[in-house]
mmCIF file of C-alpha atoms in Angstrom:
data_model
loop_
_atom_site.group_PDB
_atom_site.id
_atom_site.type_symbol
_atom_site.label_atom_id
_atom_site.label_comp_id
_atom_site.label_asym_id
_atom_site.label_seq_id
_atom_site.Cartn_x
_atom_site.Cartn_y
_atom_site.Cartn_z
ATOM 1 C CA UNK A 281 -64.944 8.585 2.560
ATOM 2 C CA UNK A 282 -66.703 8.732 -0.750
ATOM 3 C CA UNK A 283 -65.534 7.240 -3.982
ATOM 4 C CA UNK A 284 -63.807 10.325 -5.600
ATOM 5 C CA UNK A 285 -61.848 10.993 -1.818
ATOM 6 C CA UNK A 286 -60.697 7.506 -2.020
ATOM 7 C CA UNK A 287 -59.279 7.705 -5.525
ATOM 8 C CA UNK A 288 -57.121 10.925 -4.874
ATOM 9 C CA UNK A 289 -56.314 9.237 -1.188
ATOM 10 C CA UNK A 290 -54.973 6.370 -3.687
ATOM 11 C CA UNK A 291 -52.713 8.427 -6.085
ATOM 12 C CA UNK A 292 -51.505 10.540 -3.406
ATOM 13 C CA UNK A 293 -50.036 7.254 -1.359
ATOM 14 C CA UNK A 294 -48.564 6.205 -4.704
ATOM 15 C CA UNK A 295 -46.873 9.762 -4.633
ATOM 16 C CA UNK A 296 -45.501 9.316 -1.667
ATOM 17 C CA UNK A 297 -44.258 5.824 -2.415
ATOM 18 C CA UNK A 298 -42.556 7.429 -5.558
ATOM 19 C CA UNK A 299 -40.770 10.388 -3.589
ATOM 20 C CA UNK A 300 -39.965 8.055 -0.684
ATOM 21 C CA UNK A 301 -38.027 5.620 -2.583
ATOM 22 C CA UNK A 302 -36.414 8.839 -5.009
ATOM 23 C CA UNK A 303 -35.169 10.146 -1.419
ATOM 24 C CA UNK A 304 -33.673 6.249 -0.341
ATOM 25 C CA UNK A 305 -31.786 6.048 -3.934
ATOM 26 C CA UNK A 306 -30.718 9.316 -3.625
ATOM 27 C CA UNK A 307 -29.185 8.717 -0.277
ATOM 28 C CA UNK A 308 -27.705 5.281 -1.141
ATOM 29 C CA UNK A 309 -26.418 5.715 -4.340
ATOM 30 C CA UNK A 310 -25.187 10.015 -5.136
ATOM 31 C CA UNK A 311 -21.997 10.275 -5.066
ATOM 32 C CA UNK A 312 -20.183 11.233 -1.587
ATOM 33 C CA UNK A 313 -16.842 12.339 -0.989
ATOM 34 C CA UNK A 314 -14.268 11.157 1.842
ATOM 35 C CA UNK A 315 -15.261 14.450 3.719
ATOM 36 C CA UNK A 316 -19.066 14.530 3.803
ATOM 37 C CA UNK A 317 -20.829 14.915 7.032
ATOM 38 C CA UNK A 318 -20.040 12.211 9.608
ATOM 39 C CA UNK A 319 -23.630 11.946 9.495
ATOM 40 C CA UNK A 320 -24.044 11.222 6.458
ATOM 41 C CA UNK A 321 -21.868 8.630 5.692
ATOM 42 C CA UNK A 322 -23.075 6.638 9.165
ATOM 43 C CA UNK A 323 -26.546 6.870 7.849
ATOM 44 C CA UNK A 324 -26.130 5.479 4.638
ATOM 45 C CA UNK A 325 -23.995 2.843 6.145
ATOM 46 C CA UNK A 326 -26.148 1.571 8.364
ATOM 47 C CA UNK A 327 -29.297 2.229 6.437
ATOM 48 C CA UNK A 328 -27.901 0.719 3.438
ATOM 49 C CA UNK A 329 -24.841 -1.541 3.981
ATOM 50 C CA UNK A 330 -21.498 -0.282 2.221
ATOM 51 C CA UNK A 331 -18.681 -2.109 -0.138
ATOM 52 C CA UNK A 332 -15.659 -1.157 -1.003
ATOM 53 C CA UNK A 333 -17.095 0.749 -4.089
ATOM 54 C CA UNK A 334 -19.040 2.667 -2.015
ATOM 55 C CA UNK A 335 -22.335 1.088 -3.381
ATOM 56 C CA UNK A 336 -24.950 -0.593 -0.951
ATOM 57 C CA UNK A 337 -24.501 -4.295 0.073
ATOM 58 C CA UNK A 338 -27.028 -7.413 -0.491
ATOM 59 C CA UNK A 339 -29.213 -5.979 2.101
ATOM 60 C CA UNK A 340 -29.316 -2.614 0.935
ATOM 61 C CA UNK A 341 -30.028 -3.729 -2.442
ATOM 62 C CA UNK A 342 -32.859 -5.425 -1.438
ATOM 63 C CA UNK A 343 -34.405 -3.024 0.920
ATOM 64 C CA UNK A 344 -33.921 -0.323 -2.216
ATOM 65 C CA UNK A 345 -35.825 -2.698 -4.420
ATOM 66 C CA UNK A 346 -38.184 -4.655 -2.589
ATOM 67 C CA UNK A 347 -39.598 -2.536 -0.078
ATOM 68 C CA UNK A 348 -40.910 0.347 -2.930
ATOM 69 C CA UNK A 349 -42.304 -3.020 -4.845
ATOM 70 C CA UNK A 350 -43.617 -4.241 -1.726
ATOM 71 C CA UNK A 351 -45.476 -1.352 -0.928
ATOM 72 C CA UNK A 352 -46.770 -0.605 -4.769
ATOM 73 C CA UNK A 353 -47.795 -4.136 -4.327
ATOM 74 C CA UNK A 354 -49.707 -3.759 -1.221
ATOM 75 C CA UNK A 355 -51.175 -0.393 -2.635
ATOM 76 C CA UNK A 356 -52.252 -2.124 -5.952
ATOM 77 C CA UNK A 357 -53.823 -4.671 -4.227
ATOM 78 C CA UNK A 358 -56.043 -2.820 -1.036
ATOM 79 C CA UNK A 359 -56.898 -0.006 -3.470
ATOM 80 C CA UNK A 360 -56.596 -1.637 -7.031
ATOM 81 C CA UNK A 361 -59.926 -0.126 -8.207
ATOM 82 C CA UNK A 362 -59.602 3.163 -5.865
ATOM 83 C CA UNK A 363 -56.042 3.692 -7.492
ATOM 84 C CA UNK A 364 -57.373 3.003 -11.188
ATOM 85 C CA UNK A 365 -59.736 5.333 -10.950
ATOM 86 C CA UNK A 366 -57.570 8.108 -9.234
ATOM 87 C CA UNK A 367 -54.851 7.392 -12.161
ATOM 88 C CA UNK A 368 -57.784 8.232 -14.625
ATOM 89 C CA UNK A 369 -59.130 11.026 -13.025
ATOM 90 C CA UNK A 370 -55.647 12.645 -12.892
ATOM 91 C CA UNK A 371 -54.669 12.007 -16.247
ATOM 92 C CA UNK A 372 -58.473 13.265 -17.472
ATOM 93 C CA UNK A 373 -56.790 16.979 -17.837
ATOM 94 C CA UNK A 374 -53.438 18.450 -20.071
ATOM 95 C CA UNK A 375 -52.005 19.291 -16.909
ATOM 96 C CA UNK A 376 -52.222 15.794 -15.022
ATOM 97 C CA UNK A 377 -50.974 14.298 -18.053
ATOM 98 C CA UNK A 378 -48.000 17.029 -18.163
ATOM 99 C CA UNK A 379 -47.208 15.827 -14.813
ATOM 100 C CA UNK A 380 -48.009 12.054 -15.187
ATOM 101 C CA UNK A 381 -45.064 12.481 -18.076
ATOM 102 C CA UNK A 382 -42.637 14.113 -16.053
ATOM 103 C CA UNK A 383 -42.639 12.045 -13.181
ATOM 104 C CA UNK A 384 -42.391 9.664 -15.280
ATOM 105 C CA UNK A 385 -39.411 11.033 -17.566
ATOM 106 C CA UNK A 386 -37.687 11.490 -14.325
ATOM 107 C CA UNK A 387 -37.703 8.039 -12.930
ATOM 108 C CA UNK A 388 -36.374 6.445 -16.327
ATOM 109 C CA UNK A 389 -33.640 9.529 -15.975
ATOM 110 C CA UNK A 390 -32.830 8.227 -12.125
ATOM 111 C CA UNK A 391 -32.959 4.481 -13.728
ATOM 112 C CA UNK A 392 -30.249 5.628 -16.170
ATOM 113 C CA UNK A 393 -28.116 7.119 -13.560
ATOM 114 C CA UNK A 394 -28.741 4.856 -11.460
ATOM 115 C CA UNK A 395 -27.359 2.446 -13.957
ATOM 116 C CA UNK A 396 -24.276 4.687 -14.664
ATOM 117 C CA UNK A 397 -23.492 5.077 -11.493
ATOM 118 C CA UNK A 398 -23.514 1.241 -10.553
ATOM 119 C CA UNK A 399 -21.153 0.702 -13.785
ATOM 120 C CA UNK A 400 -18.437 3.369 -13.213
ATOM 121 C CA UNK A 401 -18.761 2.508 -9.209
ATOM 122 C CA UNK A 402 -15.425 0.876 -9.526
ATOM 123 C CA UNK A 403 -13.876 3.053 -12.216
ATOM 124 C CA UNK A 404 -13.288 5.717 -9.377
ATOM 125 C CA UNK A 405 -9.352 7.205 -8.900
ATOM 126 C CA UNK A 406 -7.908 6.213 -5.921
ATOM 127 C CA UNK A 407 -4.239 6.146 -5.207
ATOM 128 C CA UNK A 408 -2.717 2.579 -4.702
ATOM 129 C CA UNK A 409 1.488 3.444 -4.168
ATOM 130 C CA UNK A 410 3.684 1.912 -1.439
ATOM 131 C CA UNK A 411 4.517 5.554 -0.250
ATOM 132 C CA UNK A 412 1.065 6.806 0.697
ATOM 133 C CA UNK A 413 0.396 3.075 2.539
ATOM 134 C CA UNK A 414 3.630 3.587 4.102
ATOM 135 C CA UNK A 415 3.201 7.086 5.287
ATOM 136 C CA UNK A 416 -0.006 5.536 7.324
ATOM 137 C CA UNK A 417 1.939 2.655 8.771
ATOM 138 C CA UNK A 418 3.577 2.895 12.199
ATOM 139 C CA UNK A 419 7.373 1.413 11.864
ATOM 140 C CA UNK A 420 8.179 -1.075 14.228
ATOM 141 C CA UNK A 421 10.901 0.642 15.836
ATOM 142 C CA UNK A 422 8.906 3.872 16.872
ATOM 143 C CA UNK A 423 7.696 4.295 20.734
ATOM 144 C CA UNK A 424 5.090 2.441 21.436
ATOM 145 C CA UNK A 425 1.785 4.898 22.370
ATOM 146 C CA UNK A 426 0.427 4.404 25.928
ATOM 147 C CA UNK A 427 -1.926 0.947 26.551
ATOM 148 C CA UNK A 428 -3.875 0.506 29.347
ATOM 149 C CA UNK A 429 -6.666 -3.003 29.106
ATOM 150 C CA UNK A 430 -8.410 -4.717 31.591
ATOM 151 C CA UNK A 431 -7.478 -8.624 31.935
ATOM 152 C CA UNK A 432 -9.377 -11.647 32.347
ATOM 153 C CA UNK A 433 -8.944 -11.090 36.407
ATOM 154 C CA UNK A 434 -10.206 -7.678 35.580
ATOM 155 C CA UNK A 435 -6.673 -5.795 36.254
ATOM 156 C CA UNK A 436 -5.285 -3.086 34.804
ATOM 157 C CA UNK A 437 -2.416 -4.347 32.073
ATOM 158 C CA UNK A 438 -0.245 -1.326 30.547
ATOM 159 C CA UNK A 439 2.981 -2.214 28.455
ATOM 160 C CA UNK A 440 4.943 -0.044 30.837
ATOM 161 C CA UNK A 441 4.799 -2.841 33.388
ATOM 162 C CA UNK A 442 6.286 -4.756 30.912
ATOM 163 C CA UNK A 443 8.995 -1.916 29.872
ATOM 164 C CA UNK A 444 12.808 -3.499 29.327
ATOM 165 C CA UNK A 445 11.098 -6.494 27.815
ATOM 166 C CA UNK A 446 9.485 -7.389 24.496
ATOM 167 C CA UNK A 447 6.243 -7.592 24.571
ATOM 168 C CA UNK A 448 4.062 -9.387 21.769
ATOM 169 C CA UNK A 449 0.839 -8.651 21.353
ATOM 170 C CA UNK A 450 -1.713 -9.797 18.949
ATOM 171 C CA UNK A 451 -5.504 -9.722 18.356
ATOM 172 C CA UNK A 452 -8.012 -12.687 18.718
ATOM 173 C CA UNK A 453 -10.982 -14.257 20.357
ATOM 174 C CA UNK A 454 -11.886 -17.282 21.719
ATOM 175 C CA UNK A 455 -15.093 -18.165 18.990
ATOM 176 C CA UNK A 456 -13.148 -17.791 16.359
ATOM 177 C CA UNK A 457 -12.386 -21.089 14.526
ATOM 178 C CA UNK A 458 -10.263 -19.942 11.832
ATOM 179 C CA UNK A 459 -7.685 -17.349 11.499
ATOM 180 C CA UNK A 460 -7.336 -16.518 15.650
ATOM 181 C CA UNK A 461 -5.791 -19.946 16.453
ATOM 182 C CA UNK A 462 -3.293 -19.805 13.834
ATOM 183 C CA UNK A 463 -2.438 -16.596 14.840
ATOM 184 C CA UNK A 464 -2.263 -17.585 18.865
ATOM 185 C CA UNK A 465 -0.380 -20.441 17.490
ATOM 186 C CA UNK A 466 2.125 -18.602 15.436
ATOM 187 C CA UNK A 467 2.272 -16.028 18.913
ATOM 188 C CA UNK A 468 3.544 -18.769 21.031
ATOM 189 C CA UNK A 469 5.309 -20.620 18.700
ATOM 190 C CA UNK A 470 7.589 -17.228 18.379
ATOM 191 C CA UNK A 471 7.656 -16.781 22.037
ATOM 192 C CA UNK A 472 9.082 -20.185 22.614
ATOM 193 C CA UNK A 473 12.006 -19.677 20.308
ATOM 194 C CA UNK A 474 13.206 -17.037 22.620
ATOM 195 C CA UNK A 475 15.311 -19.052 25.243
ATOM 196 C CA UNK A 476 17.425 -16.002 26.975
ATOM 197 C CA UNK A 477 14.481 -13.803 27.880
ATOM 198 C CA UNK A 478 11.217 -14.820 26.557
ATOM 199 C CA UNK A 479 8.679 -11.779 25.745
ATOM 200 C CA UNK A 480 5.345 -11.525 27.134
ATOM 201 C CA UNK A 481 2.411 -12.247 25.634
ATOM 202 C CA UNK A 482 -0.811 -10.131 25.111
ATOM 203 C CA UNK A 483 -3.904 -11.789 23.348
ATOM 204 C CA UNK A 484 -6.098 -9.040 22.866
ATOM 205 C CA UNK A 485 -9.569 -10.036 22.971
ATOM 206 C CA UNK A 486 -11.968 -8.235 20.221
ATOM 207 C CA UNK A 487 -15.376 -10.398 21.674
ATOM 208 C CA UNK A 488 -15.077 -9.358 25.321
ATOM 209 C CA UNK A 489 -18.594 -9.941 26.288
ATOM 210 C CA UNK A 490 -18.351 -13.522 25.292
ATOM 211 C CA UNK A 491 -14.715 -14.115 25.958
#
């Protein structure tokens, strides 16, 4: 490849770099609501992490900052002189300085945005009264639905077997070292209380392939 194909070869990857990483910020950081594709919100989930502000966690952070400085980096440093000399040759002409200044106007404009949009992340309405919690909550004294889970024996366990008895049931599993004892604890502490007619006891497992 000759000298003048490397240079545009050089400013062209630094293009791409440039829309690349304006694609990723766009996808981590406009603004979403509740009801956007399912897709959409999965992929910026995984891709990017999520808080309760909706903004991307550590890792996102980092892979939105490091990885387009990681590969200008790289760029800068196989094709330093290459990409010097296609910068020149591009700005040589009105028209590739027109566009140098655009693209350039734009990413300060998506900087400033970017900036807004991290400050007012938390500013966002939402609705925080007892009644709409409530409505979400099932009261204890409703039916309980159906439940059918396989037990360490692998059997079939449904609460109907147990119906015309309490039945407690919590959630824990067996590598947790913190809150999962205390709450196993607390279970059987309850149960034992119960002289007449003890309840059973379900310990629902949320590691199964370990547990």
């Amino acid at each position: 490849m000759s000298a003048l194909g490397r240079a545009r070869a050089a400013v062209v990857a630094l293009a791409a770099i440039v829309a690349v990483t304006a694609s990723w910020w766009a996808l981590a950081l406009w603004p979403v609501d509740p009801s956007a594709p399912e897709w959409l919100l999965r992929t910026r989930e995984v891709c990017f992490g999520s808080t309760s502000d909706a903004l991307p966690n550590a890792g996102g952070w980092i892979l939105l900052v490091g990885q387009p400085l990681g590969m200008v980096a790289l760029l800068a440093t196989v094709w330093a002189t290459d990409l010097r000399a296609g910068l020149a040759l591009a700005t040589a002409r009105v028209g590739g300085q027109l566009t140098v200044g655009v693209v350039l106007a734009l990413l300060v404009a998506g900087l400033c945005s970017v900036a807004v949009r991290v400050r007012t992340a938390d500013l966002d309405a939402f609705s925080t009264g007892a009644g709409d919690i409530a409505a979400q909550l099932t009261r204890v004294n409703d039916v309980a639905p159906p439940l059918a889970l396989t037990d360490q024996t692998g059997q079939s366990v449904t609460l109907g077997s147990f119906r015309g008895r309490p039945v407690l049931v919590a959630f824990a599993y067996a590598h947790c070292q913190t809150v999962c004892p205390l709450i196993v604890s607390d279970v059987l502490s309850a149960r034992r209380r119960i002289d007449d007619d003890p309840p059973g006891v379900l310990i629902v497992t949320l590691d199964p392939w370990r547990d």
